[in-house]
Amino acid sequence: MSGTSGYAFDDISEHAGGRFDALESCYDPVSSARLADLGVGPGTRCLELGGGGGSAAVWLADRVGPTGSVLVTDIEPRWMDGLPGCANLRVVRHDIGAEELPEGGFDLIHARLVLPHVPERRAALDRLVRALRPGGMLVLDEFDCGWIPVLASPSPGAAELFEKTHEAVMGIITAAGADMRWGAHAYAALRRAGLTDVASATYAESWRVGSPGARLHQVNIRRLGGRLPEEGLTEEQLEQCLRLLDDPDFAVNSYPLITTWGLRP
């Protein structure tokens, strides 16, 4: 994670690694396929912003080869301490919400689920654009958390409980300064930032028992559990929701992951 002055989660707790694992299991294949389609290859100079557990950065380092390079940043980089040694991969502590980047230094900048949590995300986006070389590409993978229908439920009450819990989780994150619909706003933001050839594509799937997505919901509930009673939920309701996510009769649509990209003129 990077730029976390408005981040509702803390990335030093024992739950952070579980959240990174769930996100990587869900979305690494989506991100890597999209980046490959967009032409990332040997010799590309890359920035992976908010590297989390580092899996996307490792994929990039392998993809760009010895003639390319990958700088991966995070405000809390300790989750990348165990990354395999790669001569073309460097990890740096950095906060995109407050700190500049080398101007014109990158052919590709990729960020997944970072800018929604940066309250001054427009200024952060301008920093990213300045860090691209002319013709360089910015690629953002972002959620639109406003559309997450329950697909199957053991009872109407169970579906309502999940929706109430999810609304409470989103309320806490939004109160910290996040934009949980940033995926739907990124296209216009990239155009306003001066990028050209802006385009987007969306990925979604079902999440059910045993899936990384169900684990992601459970991790988020546990990480914010101490604050959720302030949103009108009892501890018993939270435990019921956690058990519901282990129920084979329950399924929910994933957050749509909207990939948006554009070129610096």
PDB file of C-alpha atoms in Angstrom:
ATOM      1  CA  MET A   1       0.000   0.000   0.000  1.00  0.00           C
ATOM      2  CA  SER A   2       1.154   3.554  -0.699  1.00  0.00           C
ATOM      3  CA  GLY A   3      -0.174   6.982   0.131  1.00  0.00           C
ATOM      4  CA  THR A   4      -2.026   5.856   3.258  1.00  0.00           C
ATOM      5  CA  SER A   5      -2.757   9.090   5.116  1.00  0.00           C
ATOM      6  CA  GLY A   6      -6.443   8.202   4.709  1.00  0.00           C
ATOM      7  CA  TYR A   7      -6.065   4.436   4.891  1.00  0.00           C
ATOM      8  CA  ALA A   8      -8.569   2.680   7.181  1.00  0.00           C
ATOM      9  CA  PHE A   9      -6.422  -0.451   7.509  1.00  0.00           C
ATOM     10  CA  ASP A  10      -3.036  -0.678   9.165  1.00  0.00           C
ATOM     11  CA  ASP A  11      -0.487  -2.654   7.191  1.00  0.00           C
ATOM     12  CA  ILE A  12       1.567  -3.647  10.222  1.00  0.00           C
ATOM     13  CA  SER A  13      -1.011  -5.993  11.768  1.00  0.00           C
ATOM     14  CA  GLU A  14      -1.079  -9.747  11.325  1.00  0.00           C
ATOM     15  CA  HIS A  15      -4.151  -9.395   9.084  1.00  0.00           C
ATOM     16  CA  ALA A  16      -2.341  -7.335   6.426  1.00  0.00           C
ATOM     17  CA  GLY A  17      -0.503 -10.326   4.989  1.00  0.00           C
ATOM     18  CA  GLY A  18      -3.765 -12.243   4.706  1.00  0.00           C
ATOM     19  CA  ARG A  19      -5.353  -9.353   2.836  1.00  0.00           C
ATOM     20  CA  PHE A  20      -2.433  -9.169   0.408  1.00  0.00           C
ATOM     21  CA  ASP A  21      -2.579 -12.931  -0.145  1.00  0.00           C
ATOM     22  CA  ALA A  22      -6.300 -12.804  -0.931  1.00  0.00           C
ATOM     23  CA  LEU A  23      -5.936  -9.871  -3.319  1.00  0.00           C
ATOM     24  CA  GLU A  24      -2.982 -11.447  -5.089  1.00  0.00           C
ATOM     25  CA  SER A  25      -4.802 -14.763  -5.504  1.00  0.00           C
ATOM     26  CA  CYS A  26      -7.845 -12.990  -6.929  1.00  0.00           C
ATOM     27  CA  TYR A  27      -6.229 -10.433  -9.178  1.00  0.00           C
ATOM     28  CA  ASP A  28      -2.624 -11.251 -10.080  1.00  0.00           C
ATOM     29  CA  PRO A  29      -3.748 -13.320 -13.101  1.00  0.00           C
ATOM     30  CA  VAL A  30      -6.022 -10.473 -14.224  1.00  0.00           C
ATOM     31  CA  SER A  31      -3.361  -7.780 -13.821  1.00  0.00           C
ATOM     32  CA  SER A  32      -0.585  -9.775 -15.490  1.00  0.00           C
ATOM     33  CA  ALA A  33      -2.754 -10.730 -18.469  1.00  0.00           C
ATOM     34  CA  ARG A  34      -3.800  -7.113 -18.956  1.00  0.00           C
ATOM     35  CA  LEU A  35      -0.232  -5.808 -18.705  1.00  0.00           C
ATOM     36  CA  ALA A  36       0.968  -8.428 -21.186  1.00  0.00           C
ATOM     37  CA  ASP A  37      -1.799  -7.417 -23.605  1.00  0.00           C
ATOM     38  CA  LEU A  38      -0.746  -3.773 -23.239  1.00  0.00           C
ATOM     39  CA  GLY A  39       2.755  -4.630 -24.412  1.00  0.00           C
ATOM     40  CA  VAL A  40       4.890  -4.846 -21.278  1.00  0.00           C
ATOM     41  CA  GLY A  41       7.996  -6.740 -22.321  1.00  0.00           C
ATOM     42  CA  PRO A  42      11.785  -6.894 -22.350  1.00  0.00           C
ATOM     43  CA  GLY A  43      13.529  -3.609 -21.643  1.00  0.00           C
ATOM     44  CA  THR A  44      10.550  -1.820 -20.068  1.00  0.00           C
ATOM     45  CA  ARG A  45      11.355   0.505 -17.162  1.00  0.00           C
ATOM     46  CA  CYS A  46       8.550  -0.025 -14.631  1.00  0.00           C
ATOM     47  CA  LEU A  47       7.222   1.442 -11.418  1.00  0.00           C
ATOM     48  CA  GLU A  48       4.947  -0.785  -9.335  1.00  0.00           C
ATOM     49  CA  LEU A  49       3.219   1.603  -6.930  1.00  0.00           C
ATOM     50  CA  GLY A  50       2.033   0.307  -3.571  1.00  0.00           C
ATOM     51  CA  GLY A  51       3.552  -3.124  -4.013  1.00  0.00           C
ATOM     52  CA  GLY A  52       1.869  -4.835  -1.030  1.00  0.00           C
ATOM     53  CA  GLY A  53       3.212  -8.376  -0.926  1.00  0.00           C
ATOM     54  CA  GLY A  54       5.286  -7.810  -4.073  1.00  0.00           C
ATOM     55  CA  SER A  55       3.921 -10.516  -6.371  1.00  0.00           C
ATOM     56  CA  ALA A  56       3.054  -8.116  -9.210  1.00  0.00           C
ATOM     57  CA  ALA A  57       6.535  -6.585  -9.033  1.00  0.00           C
ATOM     58  CA  VAL A  58       8.167 -10.029  -9.261  1.00  0.00           C
ATOM     59  CA  TRP A  59       6.043 -10.823 -12.321  1.00  0.00           C
ATOM     60  CA  LEU A  60       7.072  -7.538 -13.915  1.00  0.00           C
ATOM     61  CA  ALA A  61      10.758  -8.156 -13.189  1.00  0.00           C
ATOM     62  CA  ASP A  62      10.568 -11.515 -14.920  1.00  0.00           C
ATOM     63  CA  ARG A  63       8.617 -10.026 -17.816  1.00  0.00           C
ATOM     64  CA  VAL A  64      10.974  -7.104 -18.522  1.00  0.00           C
ATOM     65  CA  GLY A  65      14.131  -9.199 -18.166  1.00  0.00           C
ATOM     66  CA  PRO A  66      17.692  -8.060 -17.522  1.00  0.00           C
ATOM     67  CA  THR A  67      17.423  -5.119 -19.939  1.00  0.00           C
ATOM     68  CA  GLY A  68      14.409  -3.714 -18.045  1.00  0.00           C
ATOM     69  CA  SER A  69      13.946  -2.566 -14.463  1.00  0.00           C
ATOM     70  CA  VAL A  70      11.278  -2.500 -11.769  1.00  0.00           C
ATOM     71  CA  LEU A  71      11.086  -0.031  -8.899  1.00  0.00           C
ATOM     72  CA  VAL A  72       8.443  -1.148  -6.395  1.00  0.00           C
ATOM     73  CA  THR A  73       7.335   1.276  -3.695  1.00  0.00           C
ATOM     74  CA  ASP A  74       5.171   1.074  -0.597  1.00  0.00           C
ATOM     75  CA  ILE A  75       4.661   3.093   2.534  1.00  0.00           C
ATOM     76  CA  GLU A  76       5.207  -0.157   4.491  1.00  0.00           C
ATOM     77  CA  PRO A  77       7.576  -2.313   2.404  1.00  0.00           C
ATOM     78  CA  ARG A  78       8.306  -4.926   5.060  1.00  0.00           C
ATOM     79  CA  TRP A  79       5.799  -7.323   3.487  1.00  0.00           C
ATOM     80  CA  MET A  80       8.233  -7.564   0.562  1.00  0.00           C
ATOM     81  CA  ASP A  81      11.222  -8.564   2.698  1.00  0.00           C
ATOM     82  CA  GLY A  82      11.065 -12.147   1.442  1.00  0.00           C
ATOM     83  CA  LEU A  83      10.975 -11.386  -2.280  1.00  0.00           C
ATOM     84  CA  PRO A  84      13.353 -13.444  -4.421  1.00  0.00           C
ATOM     85  CA  GLY A  85      16.521 -11.599  -5.334  1.00  0.00           C
ATOM     86  CA  CYS A  86      16.258 -10.019  -8.772  1.00  0.00           C
ATOM     87  CA  ALA A  87      19.014  -7.820 -10.147  1.00  0.00           C
ATOM     88  CA  ASN A  88      16.447  -5.678 -11.963  1.00  0.00           C
ATOM     89  CA  LEU A  89      14.066  -5.234  -8.964  1.00  0.00           C
ATOM     90  CA  ARG A  90      14.438  -2.573  -6.268  1.00  0.00           C
ATOM     91  CA  VAL A  91      12.157  -1.942  -3.262  1.00  0.00           C
ATOM     92  CA  VAL A  92      11.845   1.577  -1.830  1.00  0.00           C
ATOM     93  CA  ARG A  93       9.741   3.089   0.962  1.00  0.00           C
ATOM     94  CA  HIS A  94       7.642   5.873  -0.563  1.00  0.00           C
ATOM     95  CA  ASP A  95       4.337   7.693   0.025  1.00  0.00           C
ATOM     96  CA  ILE A  96       2.701   8.818  -3.221  1.00  0.00           C
ATOM     97  CA  GLY A  97       0.331  10.964  -1.163  1.00  0.00           C
ATOM     98  CA  ALA A  98       3.163  13.286  -0.146  1.00  0.00           C
ATOM     99  CA  GLU A  99       6.383  12.529  -2.053  1.00  0.00           C
ATOM    100  CA  GLU A 100       7.544  13.121  -5.613  1.00  0.00           C
ATOM    101  CA  LEU A 101       8.961  10.524  -8.010  1.00  0.00           C
ATOM    102  CA  PRO A 102      11.794  10.816 -10.555  1.00  0.00           C
ATOM    103  CA  GLU A 103      10.383  12.858 -13.430  1.00  0.00           C
ATOM    104  CA  GLY A 104      10.185  11.122 -16.799  1.00  0.00           C
ATOM    105  CA  GLY A 105      11.768   7.970 -15.424  1.00  0.00           C
ATOM    106  CA  PHE A 106       9.351   5.197 -16.395  1.00  0.00           C
ATOM    107  CA  ASP A 107       7.912   3.548 -19.479  1.00  0.00           C
ATOM    108  CA  LEU A 108       5.156   1.948 -17.397  1.00  0.00           C
ATOM    109  CA  ILE A 109       3.568   2.749 -14.050  1.00  0.00           C
ATOM    110  CA  HIS A 110       1.161   0.202 -12.599  1.00  0.00           C
ATOM    111  CA  ALA A 111      -0.892   0.620  -9.430  1.00  0.00           C
ATOM    112  CA  ARG A 112      -3.556  -1.693  -8.058  1.00  0.00           C
ATOM    113  CA  LEU A 113      -5.984  -0.466  -5.396  1.00  0.00           C
ATOM    114  CA  VAL A 114      -3.691   2.346  -4.240  1.00  0.00           C
ATOM    115  CA  LEU A 115      -5.122   5.715  -5.289  1.00  0.00           C
ATOM    116  CA  PRO A 116      -8.613   5.121  -3.805  1.00  0.00           C
ATOM    117  CA  HIS A 117      -7.000   5.342  -0.353  1.00  0.00           C
ATOM    118  CA  VAL A 118      -5.052   8.556  -1.033  1.00  0.00           C
ATOM    119  CA  PRO A 119      -7.237  11.528  -0.046  1.00  0.00           C
ATOM    120  CA  GLU A 120      -5.232  13.849  -2.322  1.00  0.00           C
ATOM    121  CA  ARG A 121      -5.490  11.364  -5.180  1.00  0.00           C
ATOM    122  CA  ARG A 122      -5.656  14.025  -7.895  1.00  0.00           C
ATOM    123  CA  ALA A 123      -2.282  15.428  -6.815  1.00  0.00           C
ATOM    124  CA  ALA A 124      -0.916  11.877  -6.576  1.00  0.00           C
ATOM    125  CA  LEU A 125      -2.145  11.170 -10.096  1.00  0.00           C
ATOM    126  CA  ASP A 126      -0.336  14.273 -11.369  1.00  0.00           C
ATOM    127  CA  ARG A 127       2.873  12.984  -9.745  1.00  0.00           C
ATOM    128  CA  LEU A 128       2.471   9.688 -11.576  1.00  0.00           C
ATOM    129  CA  VAL A 129       1.939  11.414 -14.908  1.00  0.00           C
ATOM    130  CA  ARG A 130       5.086  13.500 -14.407  1.00  0.00           C
ATOM    131  CA  ALA A 131       7.023  10.323 -13.625  1.00  0.00           C
ATOM    132  CA  LEU A 132       6.184   8.843 -17.044  1.00  0.00           C
ATOM    133  CA  ARG A 133       8.468   9.404 -19.993  1.00  0.00           C
ATOM    134  CA  PRO A 134       6.729  10.898 -23.067  1.00  0.00           C
ATOM    135  CA  GLY A 135       4.776   8.014 -24.561  1.00  0.00           C
ATOM    136  CA  GLY A 136       4.847   6.105 -21.267  1.00  0.00           C
ATOM    137  CA  MET A 137       1.760   4.322 -19.987  1.00  0.00           C
ATOM    138  CA  LEU A 138      -0.103   4.541 -16.686  1.00  0.00           C
ATOM    139  CA  VAL A 139      -2.214   1.499 -15.781  1.00  0.00           C
ATOM    140  CA  LEU A 140      -4.593   1.582 -12.801  1.00  0.00           C
ATOM    141  CA  ASP A 141      -6.453  -1.479 -11.482  1.00  0.00           C
ATOM    142  CA  GLU A 142      -9.260  -0.169  -9.286  1.00  0.00           C
ATOM    143  CA  PHE A 143     -12.430  -1.421  -7.604  1.00  0.00           C
ATOM    144  CA  ASP A 144     -15.896   0.003  -7.992  1.00  0.00           C
ATOM    145  CA  CYS A 145     -17.308  -1.072  -4.624  1.00  0.00           C
ATOM    146  CA  GLY A 146     -20.737   0.360  -5.372  1.00  0.00           C
ATOM    147  CA  TRP A 147     -21.925  -2.796  -7.147  1.00  0.00           C
ATOM    148  CA  ILE A 148     -21.632  -6.066  -5.238  1.00  0.00           C
ATOM    149  CA  PRO A 149     -24.916  -7.989  -5.534  1.00  0.00           C
ATOM    150  CA  VAL A 150     -25.577 -11.098  -3.466  1.00  0.00           C
ATOM    151  CA  LEU A 151     -25.959 -13.954  -5.961  1.00  0.00           C
ATOM    152  CA  ALA A 152     -27.212 -16.679  -3.610  1.00  0.00           C
ATOM    153  CA  SER A 153     -28.059 -16.803   0.078  1.00  0.00           C
ATOM    154  CA  PRO A 154     -29.468 -19.384   2.514  1.00  0.00           C
ATOM    155  CA  SER A 155     -32.115 -16.828   3.545  1.00  0.00           C
ATOM    156  CA  PRO A 156     -33.202 -13.247   2.811  1.00  0.00           C
ATOM    157  CA  GLY A 157     -32.074 -12.279   6.323  1.00  0.00           C
ATOM    158  CA  ALA A 158     -28.578 -13.617   5.677  1.00  0.00           C
ATOM    159  CA  ALA A 159     -28.293 -11.533   2.516  1.00  0.00           C
ATOM    160  CA  GLU A 160     -29.431  -8.461   4.436  1.00  0.00           C
ATOM    161  CA  LEU A 161     -26.845  -9.121   7.137  1.00  0.00           C
ATOM    162  CA  PHE A 162     -24.039  -9.311   4.586  1.00  0.00           C
ATOM    163  CA  GLU A 163     -25.227  -6.103   2.909  1.00  0.00           C
ATOM    164  CA  LYS A 164     -25.434  -4.298   6.263  1.00  0.00           C
ATOM    165  CA  THR A 165     -21.954  -5.481   7.252  1.00  0.00           C
ATOM    166  CA  HIS A 166     -20.465  -4.559   3.899  1.00  0.00           C
ATOM    167  CA  GLU A 167     -22.063  -1.107   4.057  1.00  0.00           C
ATOM    168  CA  ALA A 168     -20.514  -0.595   7.487  1.00  0.00           C
ATOM    169  CA  VAL A 169     -17.064  -1.663   6.253  1.00  0.00           C
ATOM    170  CA  MET A 170     -17.331   0.714   3.299  1.00  0.00           C
ATOM    171  CA  GLY A 171     -18.499   3.507   5.603  1.00  0.00           C
ATOM    172  CA  ILE A 172     -15.398   3.228   7.790  1.00  0.00           C
ATOM    173  CA  ILE A 173     -13.070   3.160   4.783  1.00  0.00           C
ATOM    174  CA  THR A 174     -14.829   6.113   3.132  1.00  0.00           C
ATOM    175  CA  ALA A 175     -14.717   8.134   6.366  1.00  0.00           C
ATOM    176  CA  ALA A 176     -10.919   7.757   6.291  1.00  0.00           C
ATOM    177  CA  GLY A 177     -10.848   9.636   2.981  1.00  0.00           C
ATOM    178  CA  ALA A 178     -11.096   6.798   0.468  1.00  0.00           C
ATOM    179  CA  ASP A 179     -13.107   6.820  -2.749  1.00  0.00           C
ATOM    180  CA  MET A 180     -14.467   3.288  -3.003  1.00  0.00           C
ATOM    181  CA  ARG A 181     -15.948   4.000  -6.438  1.00  0.00           C
ATOM    182  CA  TRP A 182     -12.628   5.265  -7.812  1.00  0.00           C
ATOM    183  CA  GLY A 183     -12.644   2.531 -10.450  1.00  0.00           C
ATOM    184  CA  ALA A 184     -15.625   4.243 -12.074  1.00  0.00           C
ATOM    185  CA  HIS A 185     -13.978   7.665 -11.747  1.00  0.00           C
ATOM    186  CA  ALA A 186     -10.483   6.800 -13.008  1.00  0.00           C
ATOM    187  CA  TYR A 187     -11.246   7.103 -16.734  1.00  0.00           C
ATOM    188  CA  ALA A 188     -12.310  10.741 -16.446  1.00  0.00           C
ATOM    189  CA  ALA A 189      -9.454  11.459 -14.033  1.00  0.00           C
ATOM    190  CA  LEU A 190      -6.816  10.164 -16.474  1.00  0.00           C
ATOM    191  CA  ARG A 191      -8.245  12.339 -19.219  1.00  0.00           C
ATOM    192  CA  ARG A 192      -8.253  15.383 -16.954  1.00  0.00           C
ATOM    193  CA  ALA A 193      -4.631  14.624 -16.064  1.00  0.00           C
ATOM    194  CA  GLY A 194      -3.708  15.030 -19.736  1.00  0.00           C
ATOM    195  CA  LEU A 195      -3.244  11.405 -20.774  1.00  0.00           C
ATOM    196  CA  THR A 196      -4.221  10.326 -24.269  1.00  0.00           C
ATOM    197  CA  ASP A 197      -5.647   7.108 -25.734  1.00  0.00           C
ATOM    198  CA  VAL A 198      -7.426   6.461 -22.432  1.00  0.00           C
ATOM    199  CA  ALA A 199      -9.323   3.160 -22.321  1.00  0.00           C
ATOM    200  CA  SER A 200     -10.656   0.706 -19.764  1.00  0.00           C
ATOM    201  CA  ALA A 201     -11.764  -2.904 -19.297  1.00  0.00           C
ATOM    202  CA  THR A 202     -13.675  -4.552 -16.437  1.00  0.00           C
ATOM    203  CA  TYR A 203     -13.351  -7.950 -14.758  1.00  0.00           C
ATOM    204  CA  ALA A 204     -15.751  -9.567 -12.287  1.00  0.00           C
ATOM    205  CA  GLU A 205     -16.551 -13.062 -11.017  1.00  0.00           C
ATOM    206  CA  SER A 206     -18.559 -14.852  -8.339  1.00  0.00           C
ATOM    207  CA  TRP A 207     -17.109 -15.245  -4.840  1.00  0.00           C
ATOM    208  CA  ARG A 208     -18.247 -18.220  -2.750  1.00  0.00           C
ATOM    209  CA  VAL A 209     -17.006 -20.379   0.106  1.00  0.00           C
ATOM    210  CA  GLY A 210     -13.292 -21.148  -0.124  1.00  0.00           C
ATOM    211  CA  SER A 211     -12.558 -18.460  -2.702  1.00  0.00           C
ATOM    212  CA  PRO A 212      -9.912 -15.785  -2.190  1.00  0.00           C
ATOM    213  CA  GLY A 213     -12.695 -13.206  -2.461  1.00  0.00           C
ATOM    214  CA  ALA A 214     -14.650 -14.709   0.427  1.00  0.00           C
ATOM    215  CA  ARG A 215     -11.417 -14.696   2.450  1.00  0.00           C
ATOM    216  CA  LEU A 216     -10.905 -11.045   1.531  1.00  0.00           C
ATOM    217  CA  HIS A 217     -14.284 -10.120   3.005  1.00  0.00           C
ATOM    218  CA  GLN A 218     -13.483 -12.090   6.152  1.00  0.00           C
ATOM    219  CA  VAL A 219     -10.081 -10.429   6.550  1.00  0.00           C
ATOM    220  CA  ASN A 220     -11.602  -6.966   6.103  1.00  0.00           C
ATOM    221  CA  ILE A 221     -14.320  -7.683   8.685  1.00  0.00           C
ATOM    222  CA  ARG A 222     -11.761  -8.980  11.170  1.00  0.00           C
ATOM    223  CA  ARG A 223      -9.395  -6.052  10.609  1.00  0.00           C
ATOM    224  CA  LEU A 224     -12.166  -3.514  11.213  1.00  0.00           C
ATOM    225  CA  GLY A 225     -14.081  -5.630  13.737  1.00  0.00           C
ATOM    226  CA  GLY A 226     -13.321  -3.402  16.687  1.00  0.00           C
ATOM    227  CA  ARG A 227     -14.835  -0.404  14.898  1.00  0.00           C
ATOM    228  CA  LEU A 228     -17.860  -2.067  13.298  1.00  0.00           C
ATOM    229  CA  PRO A 229     -20.025  -1.957  16.474  1.00  0.00           C
ATOM    230  CA  GLU A 230     -19.850   1.837  16.095  1.00  0.00           C
ATOM    231  CA  GLU A 231     -21.731   1.307  12.815  1.00  0.00           C
ATOM    232  CA  GLY A 232     -24.594  -0.486  14.576  1.00  0.00           C
ATOM    233  CA  LEU A 233     -23.424  -4.098  14.315  1.00  0.00           C
ATOM    234  CA  THR A 234     -23.199  -6.433  17.285  1.00  0.00           C
ATOM    235  CA  GLU A 235     -20.347  -8.867  17.808  1.00  0.00           C
ATOM    236  CA  GLU A 236     -22.841 -11.704  17.284  1.00  0.00           C
ATOM    237  CA  GLN A 237     -23.845 -10.274  13.898  1.00  0.00           C
ATOM    238  CA  LEU A 238     -20.208 -10.001  12.849  1.00  0.00           C
ATOM    239  CA  GLU A 239     -19.625 -13.649  13.759  1.00  0.00           C
ATOM    240  CA  GLN A 240     -22.759 -14.615  11.831  1.00  0.00           C
ATOM    241  CA  CYS A 241     -21.471 -12.760   8.772  1.00  0.00           C
ATOM    242  CA  LEU A 242     -18.084 -14.448   9.017  1.00  0.00           C
ATOM    243  CA  ARG A 243     -19.811 -17.843   9.170  1.00  0.00           C
ATOM    244  CA  LEU A 244     -22.057 -16.874   6.247  1.00  0.00           C
ATOM    245  CA  LEU A 245     -18.976 -16.412   4.063  1.00  0.00           C
ATOM    246  CA  ASP A 246     -18.145 -20.075   4.825  1.00  0.00           C
ATOM    247  CA  ASP A 247     -21.649 -21.233   3.855  1.00  0.00           C
ATOM    248  CA  PRO A 248     -21.750 -23.147   0.514  1.00  0.00           C
ATOM    249  CA  ASP A 249     -25.247 -21.715  -0.094  1.00  0.00           C
ATOM    250  CA  PHE A 250     -23.914 -18.134  -0.117  1.00  0.00           C
ATOM    251  CA  ALA A 251     -22.295 -16.352  -3.086  1.00  0.00           C
ATOM    252  CA  VAL A 252     -21.652 -12.707  -3.840  1.00  0.00           C
ATOM    253  CA  ASN A 253     -20.411 -10.935  -6.927  1.00  0.00           C
ATOM    254  CA  SER A 254     -16.839  -9.712  -6.722  1.00  0.00           C
ATOM    255  CA  TYR A 255     -16.007  -6.051  -6.780  1.00  0.00           C
ATOM    256  CA  PRO A 256     -15.676  -5.076 -10.441  1.00  0.00           C
ATOM    257  CA  LEU A 257     -11.974  -4.515 -11.108  1.00  0.00           C
ATOM    258  CA  ILE A 258     -11.778  -1.730 -13.678  1.00  0.00           C
ATOM    259  CA  THR A 259      -8.413  -1.434 -15.419  1.00  0.00           C
ATOM    260  CA  THR A 260      -7.889   2.034 -16.893  1.00  0.00           C
ATOM    261  CA  TRP A 261      -4.854   3.083 -18.892  1.00  0.00           C
ATOM    262  CA  GLY A 262      -3.544   6.031 -20.862  1.00  0.00           C
ATOM    263  CA  LEU A 263      -0.379   7.496 -22.410  1.00  0.00           C
ATOM    264  CA  ARG A 264       1.605  10.589 -21.520  1.00  0.00           C
ATOM    265  CA  PRO A 265       1.760  12.733 -24.671  1.00  0.00           C
TER     266      PRO A 265
END
